[in-house]
Tab-separated table of C-alpha atoms and ligand atoms in Angstrom:
chain	number	residue	atom	x	y	z
A	137	MET	CA	11.416	-8.754	8.833
A	138	LYS	CA	12.303	-9.472	5.209
A	139	LEU	CA	15.690	-11.088	4.740
A	140	TRP	CA	16.453	-8.283	2.307
A	141	GLY	CA	14.529	-5.593	4.223
A	142	GLY	CA	17.466	-3.271	5.032
A	143	ARG	CA	17.140	-1.069	2.010
A	144	PHE	CA	13.368	-0.614	2.232
A	145	THR	CA	11.319	2.046	3.960
A	146	LYS	CA	7.905	0.426	3.601
A	147	PRO	CA	6.472	-3.062	3.949
A	148	THR	CA	5.775	-4.889	0.709
A	149	ASN	CA	2.323	-4.467	-0.767
A	150	GLN	CA	0.248	-7.522	0.035
A	151	LEU	CA	-0.615	-8.211	-3.606
A	152	VAL	CA	3.036	-7.958	-4.592
A	153	GLU	CA	3.924	-10.467	-1.933
A	154	GLU	CA	1.363	-12.932	-3.203
A	155	TYR	CA	2.144	-12.333	-6.857
A	156	THR	CA	5.893	-12.724	-6.556
A	157	ALA	CA	6.025	-15.594	-4.085
A	158	SER	CA	7.035	-19.021	-5.358
A	159	ILE	CA	6.805	-20.897	-2.064
A	160	GLY	CA	3.436	-22.361	-3.121
A	161	PHE	CA	5.287	-24.577	-5.592
A	162	ASP	CA	9.019	-24.408	-4.886
A	163	LYS	CA	8.523	-25.992	-1.474
A	164	LYS	CA	8.926	-29.142	-3.550
A	165	LEU	CA	12.630	-28.300	-3.631
A	166	ALA	CA	13.133	-28.445	0.148
A	167	GLU	CA	15.240	-31.615	0.098
A	168	GLU	CA	17.466	-30.376	-2.706
A	169	ASP	CA	17.792	-26.959	-1.071
A	170	ILE	CA	18.952	-28.399	2.242
A	171	ARG	CA	21.286	-30.835	0.533
A	172	GLY	CA	22.928	-27.964	-1.318
A	173	SER	CA	23.127	-25.873	1.867
A	174	LEU	CA	24.778	-28.696	3.801
A	175	ALA	CA	27.466	-29.065	1.137
A	176	HIS	CA	27.914	-25.287	0.967
A	177	VAL	CA	28.313	-24.778	4.702
A	178	ARG	CA	30.741	-27.685	5.059
A	179	MET	CA	32.840	-26.123	2.349
A	180	LEU	CA	32.709	-22.738	4.093
A	181	GLY	CA	34.109	-24.472	7.196
A	182	LYS	CA	36.784	-26.372	5.331
A	183	CYS	CA	37.948	-23.205	3.589
A	184	GLY	CA	38.154	-21.349	6.896
A	185	ILE	CA	35.452	-18.913	5.832
A	186	LEU	CA	33.280	-19.901	8.815
A	187	PRO	CA	34.526	-21.256	12.163
A	188	MET	CA	33.864	-24.959	12.664
A	189	GLU	CA	31.453	-24.396	15.570
A	190	ASP	CA	29.254	-22.225	13.375
A	191	VAL	CA	29.326	-24.855	10.674
A	192	GLN	CA	28.306	-27.540	13.144
A	193	ALA	CA	25.482	-25.403	14.527
A	194	ILE	CA	24.207	-24.701	11.016
A	195	GLU	CA	24.459	-28.354	9.959
A	196	LYS	CA	22.569	-29.458	13.033
A	197	GLY	CA	19.952	-26.778	12.489
A	198	LEU	CA	19.492	-27.740	8.849
A	199	LEU	CA	18.920	-31.356	9.825
A	200	ILE	CA	16.287	-30.315	12.339
A	201	VAL	CA	14.574	-28.124	9.745
A	202	ARG	CA	14.704	-30.989	7.261
A	203	GLU	CA	13.088	-33.329	9.739
A	204	ARG	CA	10.366	-30.791	10.447
A	205	ILE	CA	9.637	-30.390	6.743
A	206	ARG	CA	9.679	-34.151	6.135
A	207	SER	CA	7.214	-34.783	8.918
A	208	GLY	CA	4.903	-32.106	7.538
A	209	GLN	CA	5.211	-29.869	10.588
A	210	ALA	CA	6.862	-26.954	8.845
A	211	GLU	CA	4.801	-23.903	8.064
A	212	PHE	CA	5.780	-21.982	4.984
A	213	SER	CA	5.175	-18.286	4.689
A	214	VAL	CA	4.316	-16.328	1.560
A	215	ALA	CA	5.947	-13.264	3.092
A	216	LEU	CA	9.218	-15.185	2.948
A	217	GLU	CA	8.740	-15.550	-0.796
A	218	ASP	CA	10.419	-18.823	-1.653
A	219	ILE	CA	11.790	-22.072	-0.306
A	220	HIS	CA	15.292	-20.645	0.098
A	221	MET	CA	14.266	-17.825	2.423
A	222	ASN	CA	11.715	-19.961	4.232
A	223	ILE	CA	14.387	-22.480	5.108
A	224	GLU	CA	16.886	-19.807	6.114
A	225	LYS	CA	14.287	-18.269	8.412
A	226	MET	CA	13.430	-21.637	9.955
A	227	LEU	CA	17.138	-22.169	10.502
A	228	THR	CA	17.691	-18.883	12.322
A	229	ASP	CA	14.539	-19.461	14.374
A	230	GLU	CA	16.099	-22.762	15.372
A	231	ILE	CA	19.731	-21.813	16.044
A	232	GLY	CA	19.717	-18.025	16.302
A	233	PRO	CA	21.584	-15.370	14.297
A	234	VAL	CA	24.421	-17.743	13.419
A	235	GLY	CA	21.984	-19.237	10.883
A	236	GLY	CA	22.419	-16.009	8.952
A	237	LYS	CA	25.986	-17.071	8.137
A	238	LEU	CA	24.815	-19.878	5.866
A	239	HIS	CA	24.250	-17.531	2.947
A	240	THR	CA	27.901	-16.352	2.968
A	241	GLY	CA	29.332	-16.384	-0.547
A	242	ARG	CA	26.073	-17.537	-2.053
A	243	SER	CA	23.074	-16.005	-3.778
A	244	ARG	CA	19.600	-17.319	-4.353
A	245	ASN	CA	20.501	-17.192	-8.027
A	246	ASP	CA	23.087	-19.949	-7.841
A	247	GLN	CA	21.101	-21.637	-5.067
A	248	VAL	CA	17.889	-22.016	-7.064
A	249	SER	CA	19.888	-23.304	-9.985
A	250	ILE	CA	21.590	-26.009	-7.958
A	251	ASP	CA	18.231	-27.035	-6.528
A	252	MET	CA	16.793	-27.466	-10.010
A	253	HIS	CA	19.877	-29.310	-11.202
A	254	LEU	CA	19.577	-31.763	-8.317
A	255	TYR	CA	15.846	-32.148	-8.883
A	256	VAL	CA	16.090	-32.764	-12.613
A	257	ARG	CA	19.115	-35.048	-12.204
A	258	ALA	CA	17.147	-37.390	-9.955
A	259	HIS	CA	14.158	-37.347	-12.276
A	260	THR	CA	16.271	-37.848	-15.373
A	261	VAL	CA	17.494	-41.093	-13.853
A	262	GLU	CA	13.982	-41.974	-12.717
A	263	MET	CA	12.667	-41.450	-16.260
A	264	VAL	CA	15.429	-43.620	-17.667
A	265	GLN	CA	14.412	-46.288	-15.167
A	266	GLY	CA	10.718	-46.006	-16.051
A	267	LEU	CA	11.422	-46.121	-19.778
A	268	THR	CA	13.679	-49.126	-19.382
A	269	GLU	CA	11.036	-51.002	-17.438
A	270	LEU	CA	8.616	-50.205	-20.231
A	271	ARG	CA	11.106	-51.443	-22.825
A	272	GLN	CA	11.503	-54.601	-20.797
A	273	ALA	CA	7.741	-55.168	-20.648
A	274	LEU	CA	7.504	-54.650	-24.411
A	275	VAL	CA	10.394	-57.036	-25.048
A	276	GLU	CA	8.751	-59.700	-22.890
A	277	LYS	CA	5.444	-59.287	-24.724
A	278	ALA	CA	7.313	-59.410	-28.021
A	279	GLU	CA	8.979	-62.653	-27.012
A	280	GLU	CA	5.586	-64.207	-26.344
A	281	HIS	CA	4.358	-63.071	-29.740
A	282	ILE	CA	7.073	-63.878	-32.229
A	283	ASP	CA	4.632	-66.196	-33.968
A	284	THR	CA	1.653	-63.871	-33.804
A	285	ILE	CA	0.988	-62.284	-37.170
A	286	LEU	CA	-1.095	-59.189	-37.710
A	287	PRO	CA	-1.526	-56.860	-40.637
A	288	GLY	CA	0.987	-54.041	-40.634
A	289	TYR	CA	-0.656	-50.766	-41.644
A	290	THR	CA	0.228	-47.770	-43.731
A	291	HIS	CA	-2.430	-45.049	-43.998
A	292	LEU	CA	-4.263	-47.276	-41.484
A	293	GLN	CA	-4.935	-49.596	-44.440
A	294	ARG	CA	-3.690	-53.160	-44.330
A	295	ALA	CA	-0.271	-53.274	-45.949
A	296	GLN	CA	1.830	-56.350	-45.212
A	297	PRO	CA	1.745	-59.031	-42.557
A	298	VAL	CA	4.150	-58.437	-39.686
A	299	ARG	CA	4.946	-60.363	-36.564
A	300	PHE	CA	3.372	-58.711	-33.503
A	301	ALA	CA	6.815	-58.856	-31.906
A	302	HIS	CA	8.061	-56.635	-34.710
A	303	HIS	CA	5.357	-54.066	-34.050
A	304	LEU	CA	6.135	-54.014	-30.325
A	305	LEU	CA	9.865	-53.807	-30.957
A	306	ALA	CA	9.300	-50.618	-32.946
A	307	TYR	CA	8.206	-49.040	-29.658
A	308	VAL	CA	11.186	-50.561	-27.869
A	309	ASP	CA	13.389	-48.580	-30.242
A	310	MET	CA	11.386	-45.368	-29.924
A	311	PHE	CA	11.727	-45.503	-26.162
A	312	GLY	CA	15.359	-46.515	-26.619
A	313	ARG	CA	16.047	-43.212	-28.352
A	314	ASP	CA	14.329	-41.455	-25.451
A	315	VAL	CA	16.682	-43.220	-23.061
A	316	GLU	CA	19.676	-42.176	-25.173
A	317	ARG	CA	18.566	-38.569	-25.169
A	318	LEU	CA	18.081	-38.503	-21.407
A	319	ILE	CA	21.452	-40.133	-20.802
A	320	ASP	CA	23.108	-37.607	-23.087
A	321	SER	CA	21.455	-34.696	-21.317
A	322	TYR	CA	22.548	-36.057	-17.955
A	323	LYS	CA	26.002	-34.568	-18.391
A	324	ARG	CA	24.580	-31.093	-18.799
A	325	VAL	CA	22.165	-31.588	-15.928
A	326	ASN	CA	25.040	-32.813	-13.815
A	327	THR	CA	26.963	-29.539	-14.041
A	328	MET	CA	27.316	-27.500	-10.876
A	329	PRO	CA	26.327	-23.835	-10.762
A	330	LEU	CA	27.007	-23.136	-7.070
A	331	GLY	CA	29.791	-20.671	-6.343
A	332	SER	CA	28.635	-18.269	-9.041
A	333	GLY	CA	27.119	-15.898	-6.512
A	334	ALA	CA	24.491	-13.527	-7.809
A	335	ILE	CA	26.218	-13.080	-11.159
A	336	ALA	CA	29.984	-12.622	-11.088
A	337	GLY	CA	31.362	-15.063	-8.539
A	338	THR	CA	32.184	-14.340	-4.899
A	339	THR	CA	34.882	-12.510	-2.950
A	340	PHE	CA	35.253	-15.425	-0.528
A	341	PRO	CA	37.923	-18.069	-1.183
A	342	ILE	CA	35.404	-20.866	-1.746
A	343	ASP	CA	36.200	-24.340	-3.039
A	344	ARG	CA	33.746	-25.182	-5.793
A	345	GLU	CA	35.425	-28.533	-6.471
A	346	MET	CA	34.653	-29.656	-2.956
A	347	VAL	CA	30.958	-28.819	-3.274
A	348	ALA	CA	30.777	-30.478	-6.688
A	349	GLU	CA	32.433	-33.589	-5.318
A	350	GLU	CA	30.142	-33.822	-2.297
A	351	LEU	CA	27.016	-33.378	-4.399
A	352	GLY	CA	28.172	-35.794	-7.093
A	353	PHE	CA	28.497	-33.253	-9.905
A	354	ASP	CA	30.859	-34.347	-12.664
A	355	ARG	CA	31.765	-30.809	-13.674
A	356	MET	CA	30.891	-27.186	-13.032
A	357	TYR	CA	29.836	-24.158	-15.015
A	358	ASP	CA	32.880	-22.275	-16.319
A	359	ASN	CA	31.068	-18.963	-16.448
A	360	SER	CA	29.162	-17.569	-13.482
A	361	MET	CA	26.872	-15.485	-15.687
A	362	ASP	CA	25.923	-18.513	-17.725
A	363	ALA	CA	25.463	-20.520	-14.534
A	364	VAL	CA	22.818	-18.241	-13.056
A	365	SER	CA	20.951	-17.627	-16.295
A	366	ASP	CA	21.024	-21.083	-17.857
A	367	ARG	CA	17.742	-22.941	-18.016
A	368	ASP	CA	18.641	-24.975	-21.102
A	369	PHE	CA	18.799	-28.123	-19.026
A	370	LEU	CA	15.139	-27.633	-18.125
A	371	VAL	CA	14.156	-26.958	-21.726
A	372	GLU	CA	15.962	-30.132	-22.734
A	373	PHE	CA	14.204	-32.101	-20.046
A	374	LEU	CA	10.812	-30.791	-21.196
A	375	ASN	CA	11.742	-31.529	-24.769
A	376	HIS	CA	12.681	-35.110	-23.968
A	377	ALA	CA	9.541	-35.465	-21.900
A	378	SER	CA	7.440	-34.149	-24.792
A	379	LEU	CA	8.929	-36.725	-27.135
A	380	ILE	CA	8.348	-39.481	-24.608
A	381	MET	CA	4.734	-38.404	-24.175
A	382	MET	CA	4.299	-38.223	-27.935
A	383	HIS	CA	5.601	-41.789	-28.167
A	384	LEU	CA	3.342	-42.894	-25.335
A	385	SER	CA	0.408	-41.215	-27.054
A	386	ARG	CA	1.039	-43.232	-30.215
A	387	LEU	CA	1.209	-46.451	-28.250
A	388	SER	CA	-1.901	-45.411	-26.323
A	389	GLU	CA	-3.730	-44.678	-29.542
A	390	GLU	CA	-2.955	-48.173	-30.807
A	391	LEU	CA	-4.115	-49.731	-27.550
A	392	ILE	CA	-7.360	-47.780	-27.886
A	393	LEU	CA	-7.855	-48.816	-31.504
A	394	TRP	CA	-6.871	-52.416	-30.914
A	395	SER	CA	-9.207	-52.811	-27.969
A	396	SER	CA	-12.184	-51.483	-29.956
A	397	GLU	CA	-14.781	-53.970	-31.144
A	398	GLU	CA	-13.822	-53.020	-34.695
A	399	PHE	CA	-10.247	-54.237	-34.337
A	400	GLY	CA	-10.585	-56.657	-31.446
A	401	TYR	CA	-6.833	-57.352	-31.374
A	402	ILE	CA	-6.339	-56.991	-27.631
A	403	GLU	CA	-8.255	-56.784	-24.433
A	404	LEU	CA	-6.976	-54.459	-21.726
A	405	ASP	CA	-7.082	-55.801	-18.211
A	406	ASP	CA	-10.202	-54.854	-16.230
A	407	ALA	CA	-8.013	-53.268	-13.565
A	408	PHE	CA	-6.910	-50.675	-16.116
A	409	CYS	CA	-10.296	-49.802	-17.592
A	410	THR	CA	-13.350	-47.927	-16.374
A	411	GLY	CA	-17.071	-48.173	-16.977
A	412	SER	CA	-19.816	-45.837	-18.036
A	413	SER	CA	-22.301	-44.326	-15.581
A	414	MET	CA	-25.121	-44.916	-18.053
A	415	MET	CA	-24.240	-47.722	-20.456
A	416	PRO	CA	-23.797	-50.956	-18.514
A	417	GLN	CA	-21.978	-52.775	-21.296
A	418	LYS	CA	-19.119	-50.294	-21.569
A	419	LYS	CA	-15.496	-50.936	-20.776
A	420	ASN	CA	-13.534	-47.840	-21.658
A	421	PRO	CA	-9.789	-47.455	-22.193
A	422	ASP	CA	-9.621	-44.285	-20.070
A	423	VAL	CA	-5.994	-44.713	-19.101
A	424	PRO	CA	-4.495	-44.689	-22.597
A	425	GLU	CA	-6.967	-41.970	-23.560
A	426	LEU	CA	-5.790	-39.809	-20.695
A	427	ILE	CA	-2.143	-40.433	-21.496
A	428	ARG	CA	-2.915	-39.393	-25.061
A	429	GLY	CA	-4.716	-36.345	-23.680
A	430	LYS	CA	-2.025	-35.337	-21.221
A	431	THR	CA	0.582	-35.257	-23.982
A	432	GLY	CA	-0.665	-31.777	-24.835
A	433	ARG	CA	0.103	-30.266	-21.462
A	434	VAL	CA	3.663	-31.570	-21.422
A	435	MET	CA	4.309	-30.135	-24.889
A	436	GLY	CA	2.697	-26.931	-23.623
A	437	HIS	CA	5.205	-26.722	-20.770
A	438	TRP	CA	8.044	-26.890	-23.282
A	439	VAL	CA	6.556	-24.087	-25.351
A	440	ALA	CA	5.863	-22.039	-22.216
A	441	LEU	CA	9.427	-22.239	-20.948
A	442	MET	CA	10.957	-21.519	-24.341
A	443	THR	CA	8.682	-18.490	-24.626
A	444	THR	CA	9.619	-17.309	-21.134
A	445	LEU	CA	13.326	-17.532	-21.891
A	446	LYS	CA	13.190	-16.038	-25.356
A	447	ALA	CA	15.039	-12.709	-25.506
A	448	LEU	CA	15.735	-12.554	-21.767
A	449	PRO	CA	18.866	-10.498	-21.164
A	450	LEU	CA	21.589	-11.987	-19.004
A	451	THR	CA	21.544	-12.920	-16.243
A	452	TYR	CA	18.887	-13.832	-13.696
A	453	ASN	CA	15.480	-12.283	-14.260
A	454	LYS	CA	12.432	-12.915	-12.157
A	455	ASP	CA	10.723	-14.323	-15.246
A	456	MET	CA	12.837	-17.397	-14.685
A	457	GLN	CA	10.880	-18.301	-11.589
A	458	GLU	CA	8.288	-19.498	-14.111
A	459	ASP	CA	10.565	-22.433	-14.929
A	460	LYS	CA	9.345	-24.639	-12.119
A	461	GLU	CA	5.672	-25.515	-12.258
A	462	GLY	CA	5.855	-26.887	-15.797
A	463	VAL	CA	8.808	-29.062	-14.873
A	464	PHE	CA	7.123	-30.356	-11.717
A	465	ASP	CA	3.904	-31.060	-13.578
A	466	THR	CA	5.817	-32.800	-16.348
A	467	VAL	CA	7.554	-35.091	-13.870
A	468	GLU	CA	4.228	-35.971	-12.292
A	469	THR	CA	2.469	-36.533	-15.616
A	470	LEU	CA	5.244	-38.614	-17.092
A	471	THR	CA	5.826	-40.685	-13.988
A	472	GLY	CA	2.143	-41.571	-13.925
A	473	ALA	CA	2.019	-42.363	-17.630
A	474	LEU	CA	5.038	-44.674	-17.471
A	475	ALA	CA	3.902	-46.359	-14.268
A	476	LEU	CA	0.556	-47.194	-15.899
A	477	THR	CA	1.736	-48.149	-19.356
A	478	VAL	CA	4.084	-50.841	-18.030
A	479	PRO	CA	1.402	-52.972	-16.342
A	480	MET	CA	-1.089	-52.233	-19.110
A	481	ILE	CA	1.296	-53.827	-21.584
A	482	ARG	CA	2.165	-56.705	-19.278
A	483	GLU	CA	-1.475	-57.527	-18.514
A	484	MET	CA	-3.077	-57.010	-21.913
A	485	LYS	CA	-4.605	-60.047	-23.581
A	486	VAL	CA	-3.550	-60.510	-27.190
A	487	LYS	CA	-6.053	-62.090	-29.559
A	488	ALA	CA	-3.680	-63.742	-31.981
A	489	ASP	CA	-6.467	-65.454	-33.947
A	490	VAL	CA	-8.198	-62.171	-34.796
A	491	MET	CA	-4.909	-60.601	-35.787
A	492	LYS	CA	-4.069	-63.502	-38.053
A	493	ARG	CA	-7.502	-63.573	-39.658
A	494	ASN	CA	-7.129	-59.898	-40.549
A	495	ALA	CA	-3.606	-60.411	-41.821
A	496	GLU	CA	-4.958	-63.032	-44.220
A	497	LYS	CA	-7.509	-60.589	-45.571
A	498	GLY	CA	-6.861	-57.392	-47.470
A	499	PHE	CA	-4.329	-58.801	-49.952
A	500	THR	CA	-1.395	-58.253	-47.621
A	501	ASN	CA	0.466	-60.858	-49.708
A	502	ALA	CA	0.028	-59.023	-53.017
A	503	THR	CA	3.572	-57.598	-52.984
A	504	ASP	CA	4.880	-61.143	-52.569
A	505	LEU	CA	3.084	-62.357	-55.667
A	506	ALA	CA	4.585	-59.468	-57.618
A	507	ASP	CA	8.055	-60.227	-56.182
A	508	TYR	CA	7.503	-63.896	-57.110
A	509	LEU	CA	6.863	-62.944	-60.728
A	510	VAL	CA	10.008	-60.819	-60.697
A	511	THR	CA	12.039	-63.898	-59.697
A	512	LYS	CA	10.534	-65.571	-62.775
A	513	GLY	CA	11.925	-62.806	-64.950
A	514	VAL	CA	8.852	-60.543	-65.223
A	515	PRO	CA	9.821	-56.839	-64.895
A	516	PHE	CA	8.516	-55.430	-61.585
A	517	ARG	CA	6.339	-52.798	-63.224
A	518	GLN	CA	4.596	-55.482	-65.301
A	519	ALA	CA	4.304	-57.809	-62.300
A	520	HIS	CA	2.680	-54.970	-60.350
A	521	GLU	CA	0.133	-54.536	-63.143
A	522	ILE	CA	-0.653	-58.283	-63.318
A	523	VAL	CA	-1.181	-58.571	-59.555
A	524	GLY	CA	-3.270	-55.403	-59.580
A	525	ARG	CA	-5.630	-57.033	-62.094
A	526	LEU	CA	-5.674	-60.228	-60.050
A	527	VAL	CA	-6.638	-58.273	-56.935
A	528	LEU	CA	-9.411	-56.519	-58.834
A	529	HIS	CA	-10.685	-59.890	-60.037
A	530	CYS	CA	-10.634	-61.273	-56.478
A	531	ILE	CA	-12.492	-58.253	-55.081
A	532	GLY	CA	-15.211	-58.901	-57.689
A	533	GLU	CA	-15.433	-62.534	-56.615
A	534	GLY	CA	-15.159	-61.809	-52.896
A	535	LYS	CA	-12.026	-63.960	-52.670
A	536	GLY	CA	-8.442	-63.744	-51.519
A	537	LEU	CA	-5.418	-64.615	-53.695
A	538	LEU	CA	-5.105	-67.959	-51.930
A	539	ASP	CA	-8.710	-68.847	-52.757
A	540	LEU	CA	-7.944	-68.981	-56.479
A	541	THR	CA	-7.002	-72.202	-58.240
A	542	LEU	CA	-3.665	-72.575	-59.974
A	543	GLU	CA	-5.470	-72.436	-63.328
A	544	GLU	CA	-7.139	-69.152	-62.431
A	545	LEU	CA	-3.821	-67.714	-61.304
A	546	GLN	CA	-2.091	-68.921	-64.451
A	547	SER	CA	-4.720	-67.286	-66.621
A	548	PHE	CA	-3.262	-63.970	-65.390
A	549	SER	CA	0.344	-65.074	-65.679
A	550	PRO	CA	1.647	-68.405	-66.940
A	551	GLU	CA	4.813	-67.937	-64.800
A	552	ILE	CA	2.841	-68.757	-61.659
A	553	ASP	CA	3.517	-72.248	-60.331
A	554	VAL	CA	2.142	-74.446	-57.547
A	555	ASP	CA	4.850	-73.310	-55.075
A	556	ILE	CA	3.030	-69.959	-54.913
A	557	PHE	CA	0.494	-71.343	-52.426
A	558	ASP	CA	3.184	-71.745	-49.761
A	559	LYS	CA	4.838	-68.474	-50.534
A	560	LEU	CA	1.640	-66.489	-50.034
A	561	GLN	CA	0.903	-67.789	-46.509
A	562	VAL	CA	1.231	-64.924	-44.011
A	563	GLU	CA	4.059	-66.631	-42.105
A	564	SER	CA	6.034	-67.124	-45.314
A	565	VAL	CA	5.309	-63.570	-46.333
A	566	ALA	CA	6.670	-62.306	-43.012
A	567	ASP	CA	9.722	-64.566	-43.099
A	568	ALA	CA	10.542	-63.607	-46.653
A	569	ARG	CA	11.510	-60.214	-45.215
A	570	ASN	CA	14.777	-61.410	-43.806
A	571	THR	CA	16.790	-58.276	-44.400
A	572	ARG	CA	18.285	-56.525	-41.374
A	573	GLY	CA	15.492	-54.811	-39.490
A	574	GLY	CA	12.865	-56.892	-41.307
A	575	THR	CA	9.986	-58.850	-39.841
A	576	SER	CA	11.319	-62.417	-40.340
A	577	LYS	CA	11.513	-64.648	-37.288
A	578	LYS	CA	15.272	-64.843	-37.619
A	579	GLN	CA	15.706	-61.073	-37.619
A	580	ILE	CA	13.322	-60.623	-34.724
A	581	CYS	CA	15.137	-63.181	-32.565
A	582	HIS	CA	18.393	-61.412	-33.296
A	583	VAL	CA	16.933	-57.996	-32.422
A	584	LEU	CA	15.333	-59.339	-29.233
A	585	ASP	CA	18.766	-60.403	-27.985
A	586	LYS	CA	20.214	-57.064	-28.894
A	587	LYS	CA	17.476	-55.202	-27.031
A	588	LYS	CA	17.970	-57.297	-23.909
A	589	GLY	CA	21.630	-56.330	-24.020
A	590	GLU	CA	20.724	-52.639	-24.332
A	591	ILE	CA	18.332	-52.901	-21.401
A	592	ASN	CA	20.998	-54.478	-19.199
A	593	GLU	CA	23.420	-51.739	-20.184
A	594	THR	CA	20.923	-49.069	-19.198
A	595	PHE	CA	20.320	-50.668	-15.821
A	596	ALA	CA	24.098	-50.725	-15.319
A	597	TRP	CA	24.226	-47.024	-16.218
A	598	ILE	CA	21.509	-46.291	-13.668
A	599	ARG	CA	23.504	-48.067	-10.981
A	600	SER	CA	26.639	-46.152	-11.898
A	601	VAL	CA	25.344	-42.562	-11.773
A	602	LYS	CA	24.791	-40.102	-8.980
A	603	VAL	CA	21.283	-38.924	-8.180
B	885	LIG	N1	12.292	-17.911	-6.214
B	885	LIG	C1	13.312	-17.513	-7.113
B	885	LIG	C2	13.189	-18.319	-8.398
B	885	LIG	O1	12.631	-19.351	-8.349
B	885	LIG	C3	14.652	-17.760	-6.530
B	885	LIG	C4	15.730	-16.891	-7.092
B	885	LIG	C5	15.480	-15.509	-6.658
B	885	LIG	N2	16.522	-14.648	-6.978
B	885	LIG	C6	16.340	-13.339	-7.001
B	885	LIG	N3	17.328	-12.603	-7.290
B	885	LIG	N4	15.172	-12.797	-6.738
B	885	LIG	O2	13.635	-17.924	-9.446
């Protein structure tokens, strides 16, 4: 009773059936599969390949099967291998042998590809949406914290004071690149493979344009062999997802660090933390830790698919069935990570006073004293040396640069004047960096506006595309 049983003299070995079946996971593609079949059968009718009454019977049957699957009443069979054959069997059970006409001019090779294209297209848009909501949350937090100063770090050592808005806006741009990449890949995802048959096209006078139009594909594959063997669009998706997870893991890591007692820069909302079964005092940042942890599996899916595809001859090979689970798992992992990061950012409490106190320690204004001396005509190299000695002196005394008197400062360099005390305040230090992309208030306000514009543009893009 196999759909391809004609050529066989024996039933399939039980282990083979179980080993080769994909229904356990590709049942996730039921909606996409039926959507593709509906478009295909309508086209077969329109092109006169199937009589209209057959088309209507098949359409009706497909809708019934879809309803049964949606309501969870459908039973899938491993003997029927995959979602495509399971649905075809359910269809013929429902409407009789005429259901067998659905597969005219089509192969599972172009069918599985269109299913994955539809699936990834929807999730590409969903990821863009999730990322844009995250960018929006970060922009809103940034707006609240234009005047919050914290130490910026290099080597995780205090470097220069930055506005917290500036730090958050760095992430807005990282996720902005992710959005750009996804939007760029959309055009390749939105390319229609159907009509390629098993490998070389089909003998029936099909109308691929009609199917593409109905399913909202902007273009189609020009080469049937490429169409049935291409999985680049999945590799790209996994690649983008890996980058997004890597970005989320960096943000997560900062949330974890910042919420530690040692930093004390933020407090994550109770609703997003968990406790310890033994230590009553604990409030653990499990969510960002798990996002950080799950980054590995998404990157692993990318490596796995690349390795599967490497050196595969054209065209379809069963190896390619391995393309699905990693993609499904990636969608699930990423959706969860984005859905949790957005409220975590929105709800986190920022301890501006602690940030500022730390920004004022650690000589984060040392560069500014050197730059000050340069404006007084001291060569930068010499200024660097003078400030280095000043810092050493302060460390010995347990003081900061601003704790020294003018006389003390002048004993290191007579060029130093009383205006230095203003210039070395953390706010002044931040605002002195008024070059494009710098951390001055003026620059940040400008960038905030720009980012809001980008976010609106992305939402407009989302509204304009087919899913
Ligand atoms: N379950 C298969 C897959 O996911 C569908 C395509 C099967 N095609 C074939 N010629 N066996 O790759």
